[in-house]
């Protein structure tokens, strides 16, 4: 995925040795979504990669583990599917590390993700655009790896 160029490449046989790889992260699949570990401070978290996710969304229970790295927390009312109202906290996460890539000053929403955990299994949050806009990312289904490419966005 190369957001900067507006390209989605599909390879039959991606070979990391043919590309300038800056990092590699093991992943597993939860239903159809790759999941992988990230670090927020000294805390390890498991995030799902969803290319349609416009921001970082974390389960509200994660806030207890990461609160010291979150600023500008405010409570907001959200309108969900079917007109159901819920509350979420929004703020700015100081930093998050994916392999050797450090993402800083990320807008984050803390919400109850329990309804998604039933079909997808246990995870701490969902990320998409904040990672994909920063670095060209290759998901290799066979090797169960995310490759982060140099010369990215």
Short mmCIF file of N, CA and C in Angstrom, two decimals, residues 50-121:
data_model
loop_
_atom_site.label_atom_id
_atom_site.label_comp_id
_atom_site.label_asym_id
_atom_site.label_seq_id
_atom_site.Cartn_x
_atom_site.Cartn_y
_atom_site.Cartn_z
N UNK A 50 -6.26 -2.16 9.21
CA UNK A 50 -7.45 -2.01 8.38
C UNK A 50 -7.22 -0.80 7.49
N UNK A 51 -7.07 -1.03 6.19
CA UNK A 51 -6.74 0.05 5.26
C UNK A 51 -7.83 1.12 5.20
N UNK A 52 -9.03 0.82 5.64
CA UNK A 52 -10.11 1.79 5.64
C UNK A 52 -10.24 2.58 6.93
N UNK A 53 -9.38 2.32 7.89
CA UNK A 53 -9.45 3.00 9.19
C UNK A 53 -8.71 4.34 9.08
N UNK A 54 -9.40 5.43 9.32
CA UNK A 54 -8.82 6.76 9.11
C UNK A 54 -7.99 7.26 10.28
N UNK A 55 -8.09 6.62 11.43
CA UNK A 55 -7.31 7.05 12.59
C UNK A 55 -7.00 5.85 13.46
N UNK A 56 -6.28 6.11 14.52
CA UNK A 56 -5.97 5.07 15.50
C UNK A 56 -7.14 4.96 16.47
N UNK A 57 -7.69 3.75 16.58
CA UNK A 57 -8.80 3.50 17.51
C UNK A 57 -8.32 2.42 18.47
N UNK A 58 -8.42 2.72 19.77
CA UNK A 58 -7.98 1.75 20.78
C UNK A 58 -9.14 1.42 21.70
N UNK A 59 -9.12 0.19 22.21
CA UNK A 59 -10.12 -0.22 23.16
C UNK A 59 -9.99 0.65 24.41
N UNK A 60 -11.11 1.01 25.00
CA UNK A 60 -11.09 1.91 26.17
C UNK A 60 -10.29 1.33 27.32
N UNK A 61 -10.16 0.01 27.41
CA UNK A 61 -9.38 -0.61 28.49
C UNK A 61 -7.89 -0.34 28.35
N UNK A 62 -7.43 -0.01 27.15
CA UNK A 62 -6.01 0.27 26.91
C UNK A 62 -5.61 1.61 27.54
N UNK A 63 -6.56 2.49 27.73
CA UNK A 63 -6.25 3.81 28.28
C UNK A 63 -5.53 3.71 29.62
N UNK A 64 -5.91 2.76 30.45
CA UNK A 64 -5.23 2.59 31.75
C UNK A 64 -3.75 2.31 31.58
N UNK A 65 -3.37 1.59 30.52
CA UNK A 65 -1.97 1.24 30.29
C UNK A 65 -1.17 2.36 29.62
N UNK A 66 -1.87 3.27 28.93
CA UNK A 66 -1.18 4.26 28.11
C UNK A 66 -1.46 5.71 28.51
N UNK A 67 -2.23 5.90 29.54
CA UNK A 67 -2.70 7.26 29.90
C UNK A 67 -1.58 8.28 30.01
N UNK A 68 -0.42 7.89 30.53
CA UNK A 68 0.68 8.85 30.70
C UNK A 68 1.24 9.33 29.36
N UNK A 69 0.91 8.64 28.26
CA UNK A 69 1.40 9.04 26.94
C UNK A 69 0.30 9.67 26.08
N UNK A 70 -0.84 9.97 26.69
CA UNK A 70 -1.96 10.56 25.97
C UNK A 70 -2.23 11.94 26.53
N UNK A 71 -2.39 12.92 25.63
CA UNK A 71 -2.69 14.28 26.07
C UNK A 71 -4.01 14.75 25.45
N UNK A 72 -4.53 15.83 25.96
CA UNK A 72 -5.73 16.49 25.44
C UNK A 72 -6.95 15.56 25.38
N UNK A 73 -7.15 14.76 26.42
CA UNK A 73 -8.30 13.86 26.45
C UNK A 73 -9.61 14.63 26.62
N UNK A 74 -10.55 14.34 25.74
CA UNK A 74 -11.89 14.92 25.86
C UNK A 74 -12.91 13.83 25.59
N UNK A 75 -14.07 13.97 26.23
CA UNK A 75 -15.13 12.99 26.02
C UNK A 75 -16.05 13.50 24.92
N UNK A 76 -16.42 12.59 24.02
CA UNK A 76 -17.28 12.92 22.89
C UNK A 76 -18.40 11.90 22.78
N UNK A 77 -19.52 12.35 22.26
CA UNK A 77 -20.61 11.43 21.98
C UNK A 77 -20.53 11.03 20.52
N UNK A 78 -20.64 9.73 20.27
CA UNK A 78 -20.57 9.21 18.91
C UNK A 78 -21.93 8.64 18.52
N UNK A 79 -22.21 8.73 17.23
CA UNK A 79 -23.42 8.12 16.69
C UNK A 79 -22.99 6.87 15.93
N UNK A 80 -23.42 5.72 16.41
CA UNK A 80 -23.03 4.46 15.80
C UNK A 80 -24.06 3.97 14.80
N UNK A 81 -23.84 2.76 14.33
CA UNK A 81 -24.76 2.14 13.38
C UNK A 81 -26.15 2.04 14.00
N UNK A 82 -27.14 2.28 13.21
CA UNK A 82 -28.51 2.18 13.69
C UNK A 82 -28.90 3.32 14.62
N UNK A 83 -28.11 4.40 14.63
CA UNK A 83 -28.43 5.55 15.46
C UNK A 83 -28.11 5.37 16.93
N UNK A 84 -27.40 4.31 17.26
CA UNK A 84 -27.05 4.07 18.67
C UNK A 84 -25.96 5.05 19.12
N UNK A 85 -26.21 5.72 20.21
CA UNK A 85 -25.25 6.69 20.75
C UNK A 85 -24.31 5.99 21.73
N UNK A 86 -23.06 6.42 21.69
CA UNK A 86 -22.08 5.91 22.65
C UNK A 86 -21.10 7.04 22.96
N UNK A 87 -20.27 6.80 23.96
CA UNK A 87 -19.28 7.81 24.36
C UNK A 87 -17.89 7.26 24.09
N UNK A 88 -17.00 8.17 23.72
CA UNK A 88 -15.61 7.82 23.47
C UNK A 88 -14.73 8.96 23.95
N UNK A 89 -13.50 8.62 24.26
CA UNK A 89 -12.51 9.63 24.62
C UNK A 89 -11.58 9.82 23.43
N UNK A 90 -11.28 11.07 23.11
CA UNK A 90 -10.33 11.34 22.04
C UNK A 90 -9.17 12.13 22.63
N UNK A 91 -8.01 11.98 22.01
CA UNK A 91 -6.83 12.68 22.47
C UNK A 91 -5.71 12.52 21.47
N UNK A 92 -4.50 12.76 21.94
CA UNK A 92 -3.30 12.63 21.11
C UNK A 92 -2.34 11.68 21.80
N UNK A 93 -1.96 10.63 21.09
CA UNK A 93 -0.97 9.67 21.61
C UNK A 93 0.42 10.19 21.26
N UNK A 94 1.27 10.29 22.26
CA UNK A 94 2.62 10.83 22.09
C UNK A 94 3.38 10.08 20.99
N UNK A 95 3.45 8.76 21.09
CA UNK A 95 4.16 7.98 20.06
C UNK A 95 3.75 6.51 20.12
N UNK A 96 4.01 5.84 19.02
CA UNK A 96 3.74 4.42 18.88
C UNK A 96 4.82 3.86 17.96
N UNK A 97 5.35 2.69 18.29
CA UNK A 97 6.42 2.09 17.49
C UNK A 97 5.94 0.81 16.84
N UNK A 98 6.15 0.73 15.53
CA UNK A 98 5.88 -0.47 14.73
C UNK A 98 7.22 -0.91 14.18
N UNK A 99 7.79 -1.96 14.74
CA UNK A 99 9.14 -2.33 14.34
C UNK A 99 10.07 -1.16 14.61
N UNK A 100 10.80 -0.72 13.59
CA UNK A 100 11.73 0.41 13.73
C UNK A 100 11.09 1.76 13.39
N UNK A 101 9.83 1.75 13.04
CA UNK A 101 9.13 2.98 12.65
C UNK A 101 8.46 3.58 13.88
N UNK A 102 8.70 4.86 14.09
CA UNK A 102 8.10 5.57 15.23
C UNK A 102 7.11 6.59 14.67
N UNK A 103 5.86 6.44 15.07
CA UNK A 103 4.82 7.38 14.68
C UNK A 103 4.56 8.30 15.86
N UNK A 104 4.52 9.60 15.62
CA UNK A 104 4.38 10.56 16.72
C UNK A 104 3.13 11.41 16.58
N UNK A 105 2.63 11.85 17.72
CA UNK A 105 1.49 12.77 17.80
C UNK A 105 0.30 12.27 16.98
N UNK A 106 -0.17 11.08 17.35
CA UNK A 106 -1.28 10.45 16.63
C UNK A 106 -2.62 10.77 17.29
N UNK A 107 -3.57 11.26 16.50
CA UNK A 107 -4.93 11.37 17.05
C UNK A 107 -5.42 9.96 17.40
N UNK A 108 -6.02 9.81 18.56
CA UNK A 108 -6.47 8.50 19.02
C UNK A 108 -7.87 8.62 19.61
N UNK A 109 -8.67 7.61 19.36
CA UNK A 109 -9.99 7.50 19.95
C UNK A 109 -10.03 6.24 20.80
N UNK A 110 -10.46 6.36 22.03
CA UNK A 110 -10.64 5.23 22.92
C UNK A 110 -12.13 4.93 23.01
N UNK A 111 -12.50 3.71 22.62
CA UNK A 111 -13.90 3.34 22.57
C UNK A 111 -14.05 1.87 22.97
N UNK A 112 -15.26 1.45 23.22
CA UNK A 112 -15.54 0.06 23.55
C UNK A 112 -15.52 -0.77 22.26
N UNK A 113 -14.51 -1.62 22.11
CA UNK A 113 -14.37 -2.45 20.90
C UNK A 113 -14.86 -3.88 21.12
N UNK A 114 -15.55 -4.13 22.22
CA UNK A 114 -15.96 -5.50 22.54
C UNK A 114 -16.83 -6.13 21.46
N UNK A 115 -17.66 -5.34 20.78
CA UNK A 115 -18.53 -5.90 19.73
C UNK A 115 -17.71 -6.42 18.55
N UNK A 116 -16.50 -5.89 18.36
CA UNK A 116 -15.63 -6.36 17.27
C UNK A 116 -14.78 -7.55 17.70
N UNK A 117 -14.56 -7.67 18.99
CA UNK A 117 -13.70 -8.75 19.49
C UNK A 117 -14.37 -10.11 19.38
N UNK A 118 -15.69 -10.13 19.41
CA UNK A 118 -16.39 -11.41 19.30
C UNK A 118 -16.07 -12.11 17.97
N UNK A 119 -16.19 -11.44 16.83
CA UNK A 119 -15.86 -12.14 15.59
C UNK A 119 -14.36 -12.17 15.26
N UNK A 120 -13.58 -11.22 15.80
CA UNK A 120 -12.18 -11.08 15.40
C UNK A 120 -11.17 -11.62 16.40
N UNK A 121 -11.57 -11.87 17.62
CA UNK A 121 -10.62 -12.33 18.64
C UNK A 121 -10.06 -11.15 19.41
#
